[in-house]
Coordinates of C-alpha atoms in Angstrom, one line a residue:
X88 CA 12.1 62.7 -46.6
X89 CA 14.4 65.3 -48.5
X90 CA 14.5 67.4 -51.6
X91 CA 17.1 69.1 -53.6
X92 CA 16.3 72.9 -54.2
X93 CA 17.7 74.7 -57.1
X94 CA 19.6 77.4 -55.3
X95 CA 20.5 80.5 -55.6
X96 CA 17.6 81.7 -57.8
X97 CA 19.1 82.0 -61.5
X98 CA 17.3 85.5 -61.4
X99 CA 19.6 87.4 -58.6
X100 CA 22.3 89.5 -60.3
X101 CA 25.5 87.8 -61.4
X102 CA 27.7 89.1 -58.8
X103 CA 25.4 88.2 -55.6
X104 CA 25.2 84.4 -57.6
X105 CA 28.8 83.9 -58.2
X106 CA 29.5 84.2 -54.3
X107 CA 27.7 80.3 -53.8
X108 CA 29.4 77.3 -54.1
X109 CA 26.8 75.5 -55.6
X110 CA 22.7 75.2 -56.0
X111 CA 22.4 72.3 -54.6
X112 CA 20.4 73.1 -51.7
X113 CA 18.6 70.5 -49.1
X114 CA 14.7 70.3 -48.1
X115 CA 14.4 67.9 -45.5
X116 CA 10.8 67.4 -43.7
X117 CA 11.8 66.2 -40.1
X118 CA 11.2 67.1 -37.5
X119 CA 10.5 69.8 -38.6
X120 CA 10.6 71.4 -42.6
X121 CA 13.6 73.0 -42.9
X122 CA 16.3 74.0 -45.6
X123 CA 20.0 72.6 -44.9
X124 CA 22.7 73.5 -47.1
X125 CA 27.0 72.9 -46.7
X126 CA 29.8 74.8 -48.4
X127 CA 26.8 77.7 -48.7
X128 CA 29.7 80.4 -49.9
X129 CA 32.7 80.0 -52.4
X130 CA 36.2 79.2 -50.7
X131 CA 37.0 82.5 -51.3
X132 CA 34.2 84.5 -50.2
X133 CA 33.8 82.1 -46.9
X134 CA 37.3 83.4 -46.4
X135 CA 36.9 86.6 -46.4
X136 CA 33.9 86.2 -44.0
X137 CA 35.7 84.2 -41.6
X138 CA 38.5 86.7 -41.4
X139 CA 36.1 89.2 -41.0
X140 CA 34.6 87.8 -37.9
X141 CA 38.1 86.9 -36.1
X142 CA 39.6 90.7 -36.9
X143 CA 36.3 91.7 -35.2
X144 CA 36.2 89.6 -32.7
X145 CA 39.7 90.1 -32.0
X146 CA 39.9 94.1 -32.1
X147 CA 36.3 94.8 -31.3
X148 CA 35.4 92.3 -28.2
X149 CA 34.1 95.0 -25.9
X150 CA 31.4 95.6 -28.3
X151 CA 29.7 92.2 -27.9
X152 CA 27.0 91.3 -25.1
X153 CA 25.0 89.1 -23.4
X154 CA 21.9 87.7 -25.6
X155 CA 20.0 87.4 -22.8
X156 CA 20.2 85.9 -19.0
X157 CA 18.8 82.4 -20.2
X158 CA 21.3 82.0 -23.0
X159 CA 25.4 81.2 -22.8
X160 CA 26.2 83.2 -25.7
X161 CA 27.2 86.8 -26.4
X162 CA 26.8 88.8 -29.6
X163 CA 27.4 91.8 -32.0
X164 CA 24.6 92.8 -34.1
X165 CA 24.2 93.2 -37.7
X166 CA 23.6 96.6 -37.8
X167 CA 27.0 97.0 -36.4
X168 CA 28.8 94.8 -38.9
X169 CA 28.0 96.9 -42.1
X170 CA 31.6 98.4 -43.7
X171 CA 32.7 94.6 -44.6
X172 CA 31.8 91.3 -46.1
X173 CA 29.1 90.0 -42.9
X174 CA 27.4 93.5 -44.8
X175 CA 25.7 90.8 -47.3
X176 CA 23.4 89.1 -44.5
X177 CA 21.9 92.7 -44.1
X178 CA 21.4 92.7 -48.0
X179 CA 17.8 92.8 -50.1
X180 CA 19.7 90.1 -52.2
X181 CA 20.2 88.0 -49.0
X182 CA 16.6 88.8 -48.0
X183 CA 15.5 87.7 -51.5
X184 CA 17.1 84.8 -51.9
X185 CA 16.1 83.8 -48.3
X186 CA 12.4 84.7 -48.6
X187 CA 12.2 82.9 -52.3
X188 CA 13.7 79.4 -50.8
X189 CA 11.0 79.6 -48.0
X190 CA 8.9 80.6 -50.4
X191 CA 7.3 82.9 -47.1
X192 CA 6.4 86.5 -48.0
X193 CA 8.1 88.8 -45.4
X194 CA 8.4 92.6 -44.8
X195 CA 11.6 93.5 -45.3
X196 CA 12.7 93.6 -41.7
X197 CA 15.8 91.8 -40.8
X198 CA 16.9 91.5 -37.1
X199 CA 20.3 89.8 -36.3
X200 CA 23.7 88.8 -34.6
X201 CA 26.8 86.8 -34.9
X202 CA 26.5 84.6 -31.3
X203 CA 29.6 83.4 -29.6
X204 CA 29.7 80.4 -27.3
X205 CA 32.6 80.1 -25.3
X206 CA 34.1 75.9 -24.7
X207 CA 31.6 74.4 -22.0
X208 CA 28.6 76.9 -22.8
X209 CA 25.4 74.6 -21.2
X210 CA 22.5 73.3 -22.9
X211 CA 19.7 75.9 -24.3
X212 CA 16.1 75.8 -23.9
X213 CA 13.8 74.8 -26.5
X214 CA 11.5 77.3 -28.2
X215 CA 9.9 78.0 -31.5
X216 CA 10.8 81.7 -32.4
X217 CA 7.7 83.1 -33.3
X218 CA 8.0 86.1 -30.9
X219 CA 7.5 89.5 -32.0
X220 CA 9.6 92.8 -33.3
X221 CA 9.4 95.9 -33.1
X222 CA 10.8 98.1 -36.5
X223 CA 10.8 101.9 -36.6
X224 CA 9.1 103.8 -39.6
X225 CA 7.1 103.0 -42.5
X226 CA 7.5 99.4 -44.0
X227 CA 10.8 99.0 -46.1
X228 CA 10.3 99.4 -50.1
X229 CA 10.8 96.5 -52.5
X230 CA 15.0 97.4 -52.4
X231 CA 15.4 98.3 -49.1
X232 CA 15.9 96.2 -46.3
X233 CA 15.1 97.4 -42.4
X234 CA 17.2 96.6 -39.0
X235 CA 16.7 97.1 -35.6
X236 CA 17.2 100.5 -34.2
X237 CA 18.2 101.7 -30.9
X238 CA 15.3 104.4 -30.9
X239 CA 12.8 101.1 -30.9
X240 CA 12.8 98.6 -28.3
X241 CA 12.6 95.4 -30.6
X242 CA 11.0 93.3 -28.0
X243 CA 8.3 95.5 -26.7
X244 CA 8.1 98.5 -29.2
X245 CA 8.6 101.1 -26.2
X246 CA 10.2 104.3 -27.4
X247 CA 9.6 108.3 -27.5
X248 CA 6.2 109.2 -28.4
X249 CA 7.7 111.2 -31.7
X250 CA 8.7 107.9 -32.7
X251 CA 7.0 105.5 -35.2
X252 CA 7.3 101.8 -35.1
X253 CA 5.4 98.3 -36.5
X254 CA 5.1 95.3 -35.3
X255 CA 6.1 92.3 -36.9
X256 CA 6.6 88.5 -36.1
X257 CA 9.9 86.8 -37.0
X258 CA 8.9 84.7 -40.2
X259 CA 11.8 82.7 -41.3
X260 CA 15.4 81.6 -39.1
X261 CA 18.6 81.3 -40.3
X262 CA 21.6 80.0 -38.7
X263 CA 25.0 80.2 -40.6
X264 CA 28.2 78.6 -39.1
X265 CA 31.7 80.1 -39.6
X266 CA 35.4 80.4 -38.3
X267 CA 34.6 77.5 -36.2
X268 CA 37.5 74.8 -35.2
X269 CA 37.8 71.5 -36.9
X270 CA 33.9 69.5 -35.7
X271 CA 33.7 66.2 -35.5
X272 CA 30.8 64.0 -33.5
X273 CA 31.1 64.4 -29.9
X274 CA 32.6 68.0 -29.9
X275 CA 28.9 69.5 -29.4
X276 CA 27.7 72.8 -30.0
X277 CA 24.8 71.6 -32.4
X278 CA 21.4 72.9 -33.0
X279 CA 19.4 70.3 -31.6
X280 CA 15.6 70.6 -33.5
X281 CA 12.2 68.4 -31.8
X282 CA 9.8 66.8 -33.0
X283 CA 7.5 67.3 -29.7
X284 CA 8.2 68.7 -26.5
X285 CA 7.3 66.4 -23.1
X286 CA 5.1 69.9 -21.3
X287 CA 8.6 72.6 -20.3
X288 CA 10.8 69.7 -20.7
X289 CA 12.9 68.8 -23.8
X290 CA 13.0 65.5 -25.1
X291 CA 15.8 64.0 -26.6
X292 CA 16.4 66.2 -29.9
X293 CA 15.4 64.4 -33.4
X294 CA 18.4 65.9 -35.4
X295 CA 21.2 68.0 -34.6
X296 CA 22.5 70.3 -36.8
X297 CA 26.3 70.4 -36.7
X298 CA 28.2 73.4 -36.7
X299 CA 29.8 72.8 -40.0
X300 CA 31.9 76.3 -41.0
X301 CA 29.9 77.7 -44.1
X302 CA 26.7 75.4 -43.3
X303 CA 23.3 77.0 -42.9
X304 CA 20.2 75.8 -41.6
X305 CA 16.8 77.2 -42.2
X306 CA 13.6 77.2 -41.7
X307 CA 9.9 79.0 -41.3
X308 CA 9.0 79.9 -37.9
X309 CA 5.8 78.0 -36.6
X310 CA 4.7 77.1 -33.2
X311 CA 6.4 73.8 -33.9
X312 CA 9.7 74.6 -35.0
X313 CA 11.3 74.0 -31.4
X314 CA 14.9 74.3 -31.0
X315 CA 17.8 75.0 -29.4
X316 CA 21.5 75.3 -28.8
X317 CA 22.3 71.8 -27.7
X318 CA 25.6 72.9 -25.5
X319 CA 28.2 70.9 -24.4
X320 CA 30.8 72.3 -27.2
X321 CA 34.2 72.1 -27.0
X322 CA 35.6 74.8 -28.6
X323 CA 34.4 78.2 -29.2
X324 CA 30.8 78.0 -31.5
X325 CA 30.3 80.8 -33.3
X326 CA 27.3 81.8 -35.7
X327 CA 25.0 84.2 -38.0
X328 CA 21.6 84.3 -36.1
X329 CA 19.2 85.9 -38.3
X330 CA 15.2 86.4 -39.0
X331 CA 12.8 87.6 -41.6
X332 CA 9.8 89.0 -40.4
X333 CA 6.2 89.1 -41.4
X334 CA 2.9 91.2 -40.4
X335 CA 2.0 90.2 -37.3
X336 CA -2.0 89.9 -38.8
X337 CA -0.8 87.2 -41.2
X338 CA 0.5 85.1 -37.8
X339 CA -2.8 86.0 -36.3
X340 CA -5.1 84.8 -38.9
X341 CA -2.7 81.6 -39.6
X342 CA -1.9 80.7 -35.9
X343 CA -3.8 82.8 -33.6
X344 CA -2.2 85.5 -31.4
X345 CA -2.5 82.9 -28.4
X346 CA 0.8 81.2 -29.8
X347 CA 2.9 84.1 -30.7
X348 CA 5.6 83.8 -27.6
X349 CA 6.0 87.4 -25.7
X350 CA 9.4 87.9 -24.2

């Protein structure tokens, strides 16, 4: 089952709207709801974000780093990509626009990278992303947006006692593919999304998302929205990782703090 979404929303200013292609954007309801959308960015603008990312990660590759132990990729972080155009995915107009589709009231805290997967990089393991975050200071206002900081441990909120943080829950995912090679079925490097998982094991995937350059894929974070990077690729598979966040009492009361995943 699918839906066409009107998008961008006709009420974002005129410069932020005349960056997007179109409005014809994609609900689908399996596996899991989620927003899918291709040529998100005019030519142009795509462009200027795809040069972007090979000047940086041409000139600037001792500044990326592992994601984790479990995961093949490496990354830099948004808060380090802010004096050019990968800037707009740390906007309030990006967070809007995001939080309007989902149609998901968030806080205003944005955590994210551009991930790199080198030819050959294995198979991920499935998860939901509903883990927590740790943001310093008060809650961002209505035009201001909030990332990471080094003085906050996002994972585990550990940092000097002079320091103020919140916790949060990542609310919404967004995974945007650019200056990736030519992709045609059988090169990998998907995102695989489930239906169900079989206990720690991952079943077959339901859909994979290819790694289309200026596609996105979206969607709320649940206990059910399992997936993964489904590997195998064979070129280089590069991407915006991103998430929205919400209080973590609203996941409580929803969910239950039983099925928020700790790191």
């Amino acid at each position: 089952m699918t839906g066409v979404l009107e998008s961008p929303a006709p009420a974002l200013p005129g410069w932020f709207a005349e960056l997007f292609a179109h409005r014809r954007w994609v609900r689908r309801a399996l596996p899991f709801p989620h927003v899918y959308v291709r040529d998100v960015f005019a030519e142009g603008f795509y462009r200027r974000l795809a040069e972007e990312y090979e000047r940086i990660r041409r000139d600037r590759v001792d500044e990326f780093f592992a994601v984790s132990e479990r995961y093949s990729a490496d990354q830099i972080s948004l808060p380090d990509l802010q004096d050019g155009p990968l800037a707009l995915f740390s906007s309030r107009e990006w967070h809007d626009l995001i939080t309007g589709v989902m149609g998901v009231q968030t806080t205003g805290d944005v955590e994210g990278a551009v991930h790199h997967h080198p030819p050959g990089s294995p198979t991920g393991w499935a998860h939901c992303d509903l883990a927590p975050a740790w943001f310093p200071g008060d809650p961002p206002g209505p035009d201001e947006i909030r990332l990471p900081s080094p003085t906050v441990n996002i994972h585990n909120g550990t940092r000097e006692p002079d320091v103020t943080a919140r916790e949060t829950v990542r609310a919404i995912a967004i995974m945007y593919y650019l200056g990736n090679a030519e992709w045609s079925p059988g090169d990998g490097g998907e995102t695989a999304l489930f239906a169900h998982l079989n206990g720690q094991d991952a079943p077959p995937p339901d859909l994979l998302v290819p790694p289309l350059n200026n596609s996105m894929v979206m969607f709320e974070c649940t206990p059910r929205t399992w997936h993964t990077f489904a590997g195998n690729n064979v070129a280089d598979r590069n991407c915006v990782v991103m998430w929205l966040h919400r209080p973590k009492s609203d996941v409580v009361q929803r969910w239950g703090e039983h099925n928020i995943v700790q790191w």
